[in-house]
């Protein structure tokens, strides 16, 4: 019997190729294109290499840096609300869903997950209508119960606009952490739970002492996904508050700031070079966040092998 | 939006389809525009009139959403996929397109002498030597009011600022109507229909505007701060939750008959004519004091230029020459009441409300929005900044003085006239 020759496994490369080519063409090359563009400036209709001058302007010129740090600050708050509201609620919902006593589980699961597949445009439009002081359901319902005075034009006041937009986004996306945690909870083997029950750990204590540590890696992944999505966010703010991130730039996040700068807005002409500088900063911020997670948190998380 | 573009695409494809059957060698021109509200008018009145005279040329009007137009157009031009005819925004946005070589000069076009220098100024190089778009229309600012409501409350259109405030108070005290249909959510209304609407009366129109450009006047001068103070006084009359009231909200509030006065641009006329079930009238910006000269913002709004890379330059030129003619002005002015032709020739308008706006040209001195020419060329952009400033002043989050100072500081950071 002849020994089968060890073959070069070409099929791996071939099957990987389409994804790799597409990803390189539409993600990696443009990324380097953007980094390159940020080092140039348009002078007399010609692209001139200016080194880090655009970044110097972005951080040194008070008008640019003011707008940048304002957008950054808003972005941090936007992200913080997701971390503090969306993820805990997602975990809570998942815990409730995985409870055996709950009826109509599939219905709840679907109902909560549906908004995530809706378009930003619809979500933004619907919530703008709900919260509209003129025709909104929110002021009408509050009026019905005699609490009309509690209603404020939340999306129009600088103090509340950003939080309101962030909560709309939470409403839309809470289904994603819920599903991921739910899957993680379901994958905990019954033996572990049974062992816990034998030791007399049930109910809340079981969740805190057994289940939560087991799903921590999933929560870590969800947090980093949320972080990346938040710092790339643009659509919802654009739909609800416009490209100026109104009122008075209180909802201006890096995404809208980038859009305005890169493509221009109304009389403001687009400046692809400055826009690329902002896009590069967004890239670096996300890179730093992800690296921090990978090296500082991920490596310390204990994993349990079942 | 999406539905609209699908409808357009269907329409375009059916046009292409039938065109290729009937006229084997006909040419199809595409017009890029941000006036998606006017699509129907173009398709039913303006284009058929041209096609009747020029059966070998087909025209497709492909409009984008106003806020997306600049971005979309720039991308299309850069990619070489833009239409043959390009609707030009006034001043820098189009000047930039011309400098980049996307637009051609229309100096030699037949009919260009139908336009005055002021009409052409918005689409000329800074030295005034080259014009690159054919002026189509301007919009006039003022106030539209609900005539029925005014009759009911027995009030007459105000002439001065004091009278205006009195009228507002009367309407508020009565309680049936929201006195002023305006919100600050979209910000631009506050500036465009607020500050730039009443402002010319305070900064004396062209005089103040040119002084700003020359650097001899500052935005912190009383002439420019005063209109902000007036705006701040409007807030109590602007309806519950006006901070979250968007532009369409304001339009609906007025056309549903729930508000009495609407600070307007004349472009609202065609929309309001269709929607409002009551009689409407208009009055120009109230004067600061009795006996002052009145000024109106008669803003050059759009023009039509030719894509330098158009595959059908001859057909495009033919269309532009037609746009420069009186025939076009008459069709356009009447099809879209509220967009006033810029041609020197006498054009008869039929719409009463549009006629009222146009009549102010005789008694008031025309000027244009102060932030538009040259002053919005740098970063920060004065026009966009003025939106925020006006909204903040109305919302009470900034005093008129602080808002004006911020605008001037922003301008000072990049604009150094005479240096």
XYZ file of C-alpha atoms in Angstrom:
725
model
C 0.000 0.000 0.000
C 1.440 3.311 -1.063
C 1.694 6.022 1.513
C -0.449 8.990 0.517
C 1.740 11.933 -0.327
C 1.221 14.962 1.780
C -0.454 17.421 -0.564
C -0.203 21.148 -0.531
C -3.639 22.198 0.618
C -4.444 24.743 -2.050
C -8.119 24.689 -1.349
C -7.607 26.641 1.880
C -6.024 29.510 0.022
C -8.634 29.376 -2.707
C -11.542 29.423 -0.303
C -10.022 32.240 1.701
C -9.142 34.300 -1.347
C -12.534 35.896 -2.158
C -13.052 37.180 1.372
C -9.449 38.300 1.635
C -9.514 40.122 -1.704
C -12.820 41.828 -1.021
C -11.801 42.808 2.493
C -8.467 44.147 1.315
C -10.023 46.106 -1.520
C -12.818 47.740 0.385
C -11.431 47.935 3.923
C -7.656 47.767 4.176
C -6.666 49.782 1.099
C -9.086 52.641 1.837
C -7.793 52.694 5.405
C -4.278 53.350 4.192
C -5.687 55.725 1.586
C -7.269 57.737 4.370
C -4.079 57.790 6.427
C -2.204 58.969 3.350
C -4.784 61.618 2.484
C -4.501 63.098 5.955
C -0.870 63.996 5.276
C -1.704 66.199 2.306
C -3.416 69.509 1.863
C -5.069 71.120 -1.112
C -3.158 74.267 -2.022
C -4.134 76.017 -5.257
C -5.996 72.950 -6.506
C -2.923 70.790 -5.976
C -2.339 68.139 -3.338
C 0.764 69.098 -1.399
C 2.479 66.924 1.194
C 2.365 68.734 4.533
C 3.370 66.000 6.969
C 1.452 66.173 10.227
C 0.231 69.729 9.634
C -3.425 68.720 9.455
C -3.142 67.010 12.821
C -1.369 70.056 14.202
C -4.309 72.169 13.038
C -6.775 69.683 14.448
C -5.230 69.917 17.903
C -3.593 73.324 17.814
C -6.159 75.576 16.167
C -8.767 76.419 18.823
C -11.647 76.167 16.323
C -10.701 72.717 15.134
C -9.619 71.386 18.500
C -12.704 72.826 20.195
C -14.949 70.980 17.774
C -12.845 67.824 17.973
C -12.754 67.578 21.759
C -16.437 68.432 21.955
C -17.214 65.607 19.547
C -14.869 63.285 21.449
C -16.445 64.164 24.779
C -19.927 63.585 23.376
C -18.761 60.294 21.938
C -17.432 59.172 25.314
C -20.738 60.023 26.965
C -22.634 58.302 24.143
C -20.540 55.190 24.667
C -20.751 55.361 28.458
C -24.538 55.309 28.331
C -24.415 52.209 26.189
C -22.017 50.508 28.610
C -24.013 51.486 31.685
C -27.520 51.031 30.325
C -27.533 48.809 27.267
C -25.261 46.038 28.485
C -26.702 45.629 32.016
C -30.219 45.628 30.591
C -29.107 43.143 27.962
C -27.717 40.846 30.666
C -30.861 41.235 32.765
C -33.100 40.404 29.826
C -30.957 37.410 28.929
C -31.099 36.148 32.507
C -34.868 36.510 32.537
C -35.189 34.798 29.165
C -33.079 31.847 30.268
C -35.220 31.314 33.325
C -37.318 28.165 32.984
C -40.344 29.721 34.592
C -40.843 32.306 31.885
C -43.661 31.767 29.370
C -43.848 33.270 25.858
C -40.082 33.303 25.778
C -39.817 33.229 22.004
C -42.186 36.156 21.701
C -40.192 38.373 24.065
C -36.960 37.371 22.406
C -38.256 38.362 18.984
C -39.948 41.546 20.139
C -36.815 42.837 21.822
C -34.575 41.835 18.950
C -36.675 43.302 16.135
C -35.499 46.955 16.478
C -31.910 45.945 15.785
C -32.818 44.933 12.252
C -34.686 48.168 11.571
C -32.968 50.896 9.632
C -31.552 53.875 11.517
C -33.680 56.119 9.381
C -36.880 54.482 10.554
C -35.807 54.355 14.183
C -34.736 57.994 14.157
C -37.880 59.108 12.411
C -40.194 57.149 14.678
C -38.580 58.433 17.846
C -38.553 61.980 16.547
C -42.295 61.625 16.052
C -42.846 60.016 19.441
C -40.970 62.788 21.201
C -42.292 65.660 19.091
C -43.847 68.348 21.279
C -46.429 69.042 18.579
C -47.698 65.657 17.431
C -45.798 63.235 19.639
C -47.303 60.352 21.549
C -45.047 61.029 24.529
C -46.552 64.438 25.423
C -50.072 63.162 24.731
C -49.688 60.118 26.981
C -48.193 62.269 29.710
C -51.104 64.646 29.323
C -53.579 61.782 29.695
C -52.171 60.946 33.105
C -51.861 64.597 34.066
C -48.084 64.722 33.924
C -47.705 66.950 30.877
C -45.435 69.224 32.886
C -42.868 66.424 32.989
C -42.531 66.605 29.216
C -39.640 68.497 27.764
C -38.544 68.928 24.152
C -35.786 66.456 24.975
C -34.231 66.347 21.536
C -34.141 70.140 21.268
C -32.471 71.082 24.536
C -28.675 70.851 24.711
C -28.710 69.349 28.222
C -30.795 66.334 27.286
C -30.375 65.851 23.541
C -27.285 63.628 23.624
C -28.599 61.399 26.409
C -31.915 61.061 24.594
C -30.228 60.068 21.341
C -28.029 57.589 23.213
C -31.079 56.051 24.878
C -32.813 55.733 21.519
C -29.762 53.874 20.301
C -29.876 51.689 23.423
C -33.512 50.915 22.703
C -32.586 49.884 19.212
C -29.601 47.720 20.031
C -30.321 46.167 23.406
C -31.316 42.996 21.567
C -27.756 42.247 20.531
C -26.144 41.911 23.978
C -29.296 40.110 25.054
C -28.939 37.470 22.347
C -25.212 36.990 22.855
C -25.521 36.649 26.625
C -28.546 34.429 26.212
C -26.511 32.107 24.024
C -23.693 32.174 26.555
C -26.083 31.349 29.390
C -27.575 28.468 27.455
C -24.150 27.020 26.817
C -23.441 26.642 30.526
C -23.624 22.858 31.054
C -26.423 21.525 33.193
C -23.924 19.639 35.374
C -22.475 22.908 36.613
C -25.901 24.241 37.530
C -26.865 20.961 39.138
C -23.666 20.916 41.160
C -24.445 24.437 42.316
C -27.899 23.390 43.345
C -26.499 20.445 45.289
C -24.352 22.933 47.163
C -27.467 24.948 47.915
C -26.712 27.866 45.590
C -29.950 28.846 43.889
C -31.790 31.879 42.578
C -29.954 35.177 42.612
C -26.926 33.770 44.328
C -26.617 31.210 41.557
C -26.611 33.957 38.970
C -24.013 36.094 40.720
C -21.704 33.283 41.842
C -21.928 30.758 39.041
C -23.401 32.134 35.850
C -21.987 35.644 35.773
C -18.326 34.577 36.105
C -18.930 32.048 33.358
C -20.282 34.620 30.925
C -17.721 37.313 31.705
C -15.723 36.637 28.518
C -18.907 37.174 26.494
C -19.589 40.429 28.314
C -16.040 41.525 27.523
C -16.543 40.827 23.830
C -19.871 42.628 23.826
C -18.348 45.642 25.540
C -15.607 45.937 22.962
C -18.090 45.529 20.111
C -20.241 48.243 21.657
C -17.236 50.494 22.045
C -16.235 50.097 18.396
C -19.796 50.637 17.178
C -20.225 53.734 19.352
C -17.078 55.413 18.159
C -18.062 54.702 14.582
C -21.618 55.900 15.147
C -23.060 58.441 12.768
C -26.417 57.442 11.308
C -28.719 57.926 14.256
C -27.382 61.363 15.143
C -27.507 62.392 11.493
C -31.114 61.267 11.159
C -32.435 62.720 14.387
C -30.285 65.816 14.868
C -28.848 66.607 11.466
C -25.248 66.874 10.336
C -24.591 69.804 12.679
C -25.250 67.644 15.733
C -27.665 70.177 17.119
C -28.725 71.857 19.269
C -25.527 73.837 19.480
C -23.285 70.816 18.744
C -24.502 69.050 21.878
C -24.963 65.807 19.940
C -22.028 66.271 17.582
C -20.045 63.045 17.672
C -16.889 62.132 15.770
C -18.941 60.575 12.962
C -20.957 63.718 12.237
C -17.898 65.929 12.660
C -16.088 63.765 10.126
C -19.020 63.852 7.696
C -19.309 67.629 7.849
C -15.622 68.156 7.380
C -15.022 65.565 4.689
C -18.054 66.117 2.454
C -18.946 69.667 3.400
C -22.343 70.803 4.541
C -24.500 73.500 2.969
C -22.178 76.452 2.344
C -19.267 74.750 4.039
C -17.093 73.147 1.398
C -15.742 69.665 1.903
C -12.137 69.280 2.993
C -11.104 65.667 2.353
C -7.689 66.198 3.912
C -8.903 67.495 7.254
C -11.678 64.923 7.086
C -9.102 62.180 6.700
C -7.202 63.547 9.670
C -10.361 63.202 11.755
C -11.047 59.737 10.346
C -7.490 58.741 11.237
C -8.011 59.978 14.797
C -11.174 57.895 15.030
C -9.197 54.910 13.823
C -6.491 55.478 16.426
C -9.001 55.970 19.237
C -10.691 52.690 18.361
C -7.320 50.975 17.946
C -6.199 52.126 21.396
C -9.480 51.009 22.930
C -9.302 47.583 21.346
C -5.614 47.121 22.267
C -6.353 48.126 25.843
C -9.070 45.516 25.966
C -6.942 42.814 24.391
C -3.872 43.313 26.538
C -5.233 44.593 29.829
C -8.546 42.808 30.146
C -8.768 39.850 27.823
C -5.554 38.266 29.075
C -6.749 38.453 32.664
C -10.155 36.950 32.093
C -10.264 33.396 33.296
C -11.763 30.944 30.915
C -13.560 27.829 31.909
C -13.344 24.763 29.787
C -16.306 22.445 29.969
C -36.548 59.955 -0.131
C -35.972 56.390 -1.139
C -39.426 56.104 -2.645
C -38.807 59.260 -4.575
C -35.575 58.073 -6.068
C -37.078 54.765 -7.044
C -39.909 56.591 -8.715
C -37.377 58.771 -10.486
C -35.373 55.819 -11.621
C -38.477 54.136 -12.973
C -39.426 57.307 -14.709
C -35.956 57.812 -16.090
C -35.777 54.261 -17.344
C -39.165 54.480 -18.993
C -38.114 57.723 -20.600
C -34.920 56.137 -21.849
C -36.907 53.187 -23.077
C -39.455 55.118 -25.054
C -36.873 57.608 -26.266
C -34.705 54.923 -27.760
C -37.682 53.481 -29.591
C -39.012 56.690 -31.065
C -35.854 58.655 -31.718
C -32.931 56.475 -32.451
C -30.416 59.335 -32.334
C -31.958 61.567 -29.689
C -29.881 62.983 -26.885
C -30.774 62.718 -23.206
C -29.688 65.440 -20.820
C -29.726 64.917 -17.074
C -30.176 67.788 -14.638
C -28.611 67.542 -11.182
C -30.530 69.472 -8.547
C -31.338 69.670 -4.853
C -34.897 70.804 -5.489
C -36.557 67.414 -5.113
C -39.761 69.209 -4.104
C -40.038 70.528 -7.661
C -39.595 67.244 -9.497
C -43.227 67.133 -10.543
C -43.212 70.682 -11.895
C -40.113 70.013 -13.956
C -41.524 66.824 -15.364
C -44.974 68.153 -16.138
C -44.400 71.737 -17.200
C -40.847 72.890 -17.685
C -39.291 69.937 -19.497
C -42.272 69.300 -21.832
C -42.145 72.954 -22.916
C -38.514 72.583 -23.890
C -38.932 69.183 -25.488
C -41.768 70.497 -27.623
C -39.442 73.054 -29.165
C -36.512 70.640 -29.332
C -37.909 67.197 -30.104
C -34.470 65.666 -30.540
C -33.418 66.404 -26.948
C -34.810 64.577 -23.940
C -34.323 65.980 -20.448
C -34.376 64.114 -17.144
C -34.608 65.983 -13.855
C -32.747 63.958 -11.217
C -32.940 65.709 -7.864
C -31.285 64.715 -4.598
C -32.274 65.669 -1.072
C -31.196 69.259 -0.334
C -28.868 68.371 2.524
C -27.175 65.626 0.533
C -26.833 67.485 -2.738
C -23.397 69.033 -2.274
C -21.802 65.847 -1.052
C -23.448 63.714 -3.724
C -22.667 66.161 -6.513
C -19.020 66.516 -5.568
C -18.609 62.771 -5.447
C -20.371 62.315 -8.791
C -18.323 65.022 -10.480
C -15.109 63.549 -9.178
C -16.148 60.136 -10.444
C -17.276 61.540 -13.798
C -20.832 60.268 -13.426
C -22.617 63.592 -12.902
C -25.415 64.808 -15.150
C -24.987 67.197 -18.108
C -26.612 70.185 -16.412
C -25.846 71.142 -12.872
C -28.007 73.290 -10.648
C -25.657 75.808 -9.058
C -25.873 76.924 -5.469
C -24.954 80.589 -5.136
C -21.393 81.730 -4.441
C -18.559 79.568 -3.188
C -19.925 76.079 -3.646
C -20.308 76.703 -7.382
C -17.220 78.874 -7.662
C -15.266 75.954 -6.280
C -16.757 73.661 -8.926
C -15.778 76.153 -11.616
C -12.231 76.434 -10.293
C -11.915 72.677 -10.305
C -12.925 72.713 -13.961
C -16.261 70.976 -13.507
C -18.272 73.893 -14.870
C -17.752 75.791 -18.090
C -18.010 79.514 -18.708
C -21.383 80.701 -20.007
C -20.153 84.178 -20.956
C -20.787 83.703 -24.686
C -24.171 82.110 -24.268
C -27.014 83.759 -26.134
C -29.290 85.588 -23.722
C -26.812 86.253 -20.934
C -27.331 89.995 -21.396
C -30.867 89.497 -20.084
C -29.368 89.467 -16.607
C -28.125 92.366 -14.533
C -24.699 92.273 -12.916
C -26.285 91.838 -9.487
C -28.217 88.824 -10.737
C -25.054 87.274 -12.118
C -22.854 88.158 -9.110
C -23.635 84.960 -7.258
C -22.209 82.866 -10.075
C -19.179 84.851 -11.118
C -15.502 84.727 -10.373
C -14.406 87.272 -7.762
C -13.199 89.656 -10.502
C -16.623 89.425 -12.195
C -15.111 88.477 -15.547
C -16.453 84.967 -15.947
C -19.992 83.808 -15.302
C -20.361 80.056 -15.046
C -24.071 79.476 -14.425
C -27.242 80.916 -15.938
C -29.213 82.623 -13.129
C -32.598 80.992 -12.669
C -34.285 82.278 -9.562
C -34.088 84.174 -6.327
C -36.093 83.842 -3.152
C -37.416 86.719 -1.071
C -37.755 86.650 2.694
C -40.667 87.960 4.663
C -43.571 86.729 6.732
C -46.611 84.762 5.559
C -49.694 85.078 7.727
C -53.040 83.386 8.108
C -55.465 85.989 6.759
C -58.499 84.285 8.248
C -56.896 84.290 11.670
C -55.953 87.941 11.355
C -59.508 88.842 10.346
C -60.930 86.785 13.172
C -58.750 88.543 15.731
C -59.196 91.875 13.989
C -55.512 92.577 13.514
C -53.724 94.012 10.537
C -50.258 93.111 9.288
C -47.643 94.978 11.356
C -45.336 97.554 9.790
C -42.869 98.186 12.587
C -41.157 96.049 15.156
C -43.348 97.397 17.971
C -46.494 96.658 16.026
C -45.166 93.181 15.305
C -44.641 92.442 18.979
C -48.111 93.828 19.753
C -49.665 91.529 17.170
C -47.796 88.559 18.596
C -49.020 89.410 22.081
C -52.602 89.766 20.914
C -52.519 86.365 19.239
C -50.988 84.772 22.305
C -53.514 86.351 24.656
C -56.348 85.080 22.502
C -54.905 81.586 22.673
C -56.499 80.092 19.563
C -53.325 80.208 17.506
C -49.637 79.749 18.118
C -48.404 83.249 17.258
C -45.211 82.310 15.432
C -44.630 79.026 13.596
C -40.928 78.541 13.982
C -38.722 76.053 15.798
C -35.031 75.925 16.552
C -34.485 72.186 16.135
C -33.109 72.393 12.623
C -31.205 75.579 13.477
C -31.049 76.960 9.953
C -34.556 78.369 10.081
C -33.614 80.533 13.032
C -30.846 82.117 10.987
C -32.292 82.078 7.483
C -35.866 83.026 8.269
C -35.033 84.870 11.470
C -31.777 86.773 11.609
C -31.180 87.124 7.865
C -34.844 87.920 7.289
C -35.194 90.903 9.621
C -31.497 91.770 9.739
C -31.169 93.871 6.546
C -33.493 96.491 8.057
C -30.956 96.946 10.854
C -27.692 96.732 8.941
C -29.073 98.679 5.993
C -28.955 95.949 3.415
C -26.101 96.083 0.945
C -24.363 98.797 2.955
C -23.922 96.580 5.987
C -23.230 93.457 3.963
C -20.493 95.100 1.907
C -19.005 96.717 5.022
C -18.691 93.285 6.624
C -16.855 92.001 3.569
C -14.632 95.077 3.496
C -13.900 94.620 7.175
C -15.134 98.089 8.124
C -18.083 96.663 10.063
C -17.999 93.950 12.683
C -20.705 91.494 13.642
C -20.405 92.869 17.158
C -21.673 96.272 15.921
C -25.153 97.194 17.147
C -26.498 96.888 13.583
C -25.810 93.154 13.674
C -26.480 92.505 17.374
C -29.847 94.266 17.381
C -31.572 91.684 15.127
C -30.350 88.956 17.509
C -32.036 90.834 20.357
C -35.240 90.975 18.337
C -35.023 87.219 17.755
C -34.610 86.567 21.457
C -37.887 88.437 21.966
C -39.711 85.975 19.700
C -39.168 82.961 21.946
C -42.249 83.384 24.183
C -44.478 83.394 21.111
C -43.069 80.313 19.437
C -45.222 77.549 20.793
C -44.705 74.852 23.346
C -41.505 72.861 22.922
C -40.283 74.901 19.976
C -36.749 73.744 20.776
C -37.627 70.340 19.352
C -39.838 71.665 16.560
C -38.321 70.909 13.172
C -38.745 72.768 9.907
C -41.478 70.446 8.541
C -43.192 70.689 11.945
C -43.350 74.463 11.573
C -44.682 74.185 8.036
C -47.383 71.756 9.131
C -48.263 73.827 12.180
C -48.925 76.770 9.908
C -50.673 75.008 7.023
C -52.938 73.135 9.436
C -54.125 76.541 10.572
C -52.784 76.223 14.093
C -50.339 79.120 13.835
C -50.890 82.684 12.710
C -47.555 83.929 11.379
C -44.822 82.053 9.581
C -41.373 83.619 9.108
C -40.854 82.593 5.536
C -38.796 82.319 2.476
C -40.846 82.763 -0.680
C -40.089 79.164 -1.670
C -42.782 78.097 0.817
C -45.490 79.612 -1.381
C -45.942 76.680 -3.748
C -45.995 74.195 -0.870
C -48.392 76.271 1.214
C -50.733 76.918 -1.721
C -51.268 73.185 -1.996
C -51.678 72.490 1.711
C -53.304 75.464 3.408
C -57.100 75.609 3.509
C -57.223 79.292 4.491
C -56.381 82.599 2.851
C -52.792 83.713 3.154
C -51.145 87.091 3.007
C -47.589 88.308 3.361
C -45.796 91.256 4.907
C -42.164 92.320 4.645
C -39.810 92.322 7.654
C -41.113 94.885 10.178
C -39.139 98.123 10.276
C -37.127 98.979 13.395
C -38.832 102.379 13.556
C -41.621 104.054 11.642
C -40.244 105.832 8.576
C -37.084 103.738 8.215
C -36.122 102.531 4.750
C -37.180 98.958 4.191
C -34.799 96.307 2.969
C -35.605 92.814 1.793
C -33.419 89.803 1.442
C -33.774 88.930 -2.256
C -31.471 85.974 -2.245
C -30.091 84.557 -5.507
C -30.903 80.925 -5.005
C -30.215 78.821 -8.015
C -28.717 78.866 -11.455
C -27.930 76.261 -14.055
C -24.481 75.414 -15.304
C -23.004 72.914 -17.689
C -20.919 69.951 -16.665
C -17.600 70.482 -18.467
C -17.401 66.752 -19.078
C -20.897 66.479 -20.528
C -21.143 64.109 -23.471
C -23.665 66.390 -25.177
C -22.300 69.929 -24.877
C -24.297 71.248 -27.835
C -27.626 70.025 -26.494
C -26.739 71.282 -23.011
C -25.948 74.729 -24.429
C -29.276 74.768 -26.210
C -31.030 74.059 -22.950
C -29.073 76.775 -21.125
C -29.920 79.321 -23.813
C -33.555 78.457 -23.345
C -33.158 78.894 -19.570
C -31.812 82.397 -20.230
C -34.868 83.307 -22.284
C -38.032 85.090 -21.232
C -40.098 82.029 -22.160
C -38.403 80.006 -19.483
C -38.668 82.802 -16.923
C -42.415 83.000 -17.449
C -42.994 79.256 -17.228
C -40.673 78.886 -14.265
C -41.935 81.861 -12.285
C -45.505 80.691 -12.630
C -44.894 76.976 -12.246
C -42.948 77.543 -9.057
C -44.477 80.593 -7.426
C -42.017 81.944 -4.899
C -38.983 81.441 -7.077
C -38.614 84.771 -8.777
C -36.910 84.993 -12.156
C -33.770 87.098 -12.185
C -34.127 88.210 -15.768
C -34.347 91.912 -16.588
C -37.395 91.342 -18.745
C -40.848 91.933 -17.324
C -42.390 88.654 -16.234
C -46.088 88.343 -15.395
C -46.825 86.264 -12.296
C -50.301 84.935 -11.580
C -50.041 83.732 -7.987
C -51.328 86.461 -5.624
C -49.006 85.579 -2.756
C -45.979 85.489 -5.038
C -47.047 88.798 -6.546
C -47.173 90.288 -3.051
C -43.609 89.216 -2.322
C -42.452 90.472 -5.701
C -44.111 93.841 -5.182
C -41.709 94.609 -2.333
C -38.922 94.846 -4.900
C -40.459 98.192 -5.890
C -40.727 99.761 -2.428
C -37.820 98.140 -0.586
C -34.123 97.983 -1.329
C -33.015 94.471 -2.180
C -29.982 92.831 -0.641
C -28.909 89.253 -0.063
C -27.986 87.143 2.912
C -25.020 88.779 4.579
C -23.141 85.566 5.276
C -23.211 84.168 1.769
C -20.591 85.943 -0.276
C -16.921 85.339 0.608
C -17.586 85.255 4.376
C -18.428 81.582 4.393
C -15.310 80.525 2.595
C -13.192 79.517 5.563
C -13.353 77.480 8.712
C -15.362 78.105 10.796
C -17.988 78.750 8.193
C -19.929 81.922 9.035
C -23.212 80.745 7.539
C -23.282 77.478 9.462
C -22.089 79.257 12.603
C -24.880 81.799 12.284
C -27.428 78.973 12.406
C -26.211 77.850 15.783
C -25.917 81.421 17.031
C -29.475 82.331 16.038
C -30.920 79.166 17.547
C -28.948 79.677 20.767
C -30.128 83.250 21.088
C -33.765 82.201 20.726
C -33.297 79.271 23.111
C -31.720 81.667 25.583
C -28.527 79.629 25.911
C -26.439 82.526 24.590
C -26.924 86.275 24.878
C -27.068 88.252 21.620
C -23.741 89.905 22.470
C -21.963 86.616 23.163
C -23.383 85.032 20.022
C -22.255 87.982 17.883
C -18.802 87.965 19.442
C -18.408 84.266 18.754
C -19.329 84.815 15.105
C -16.872 87.679 14.763
C -14.072 85.739 16.492
C -14.644 82.836 14.151
C -14.511 85.144 11.152
C -11.409 86.943 12.439
C -9.575 83.648 12.717
C -9.354 83.254 8.934
C -10.695 86.374 7.222
C -8.374 89.357 6.986
C -9.825 91.867 4.541
C -7.399 94.343 3.059
C -4.315 92.432 4.089
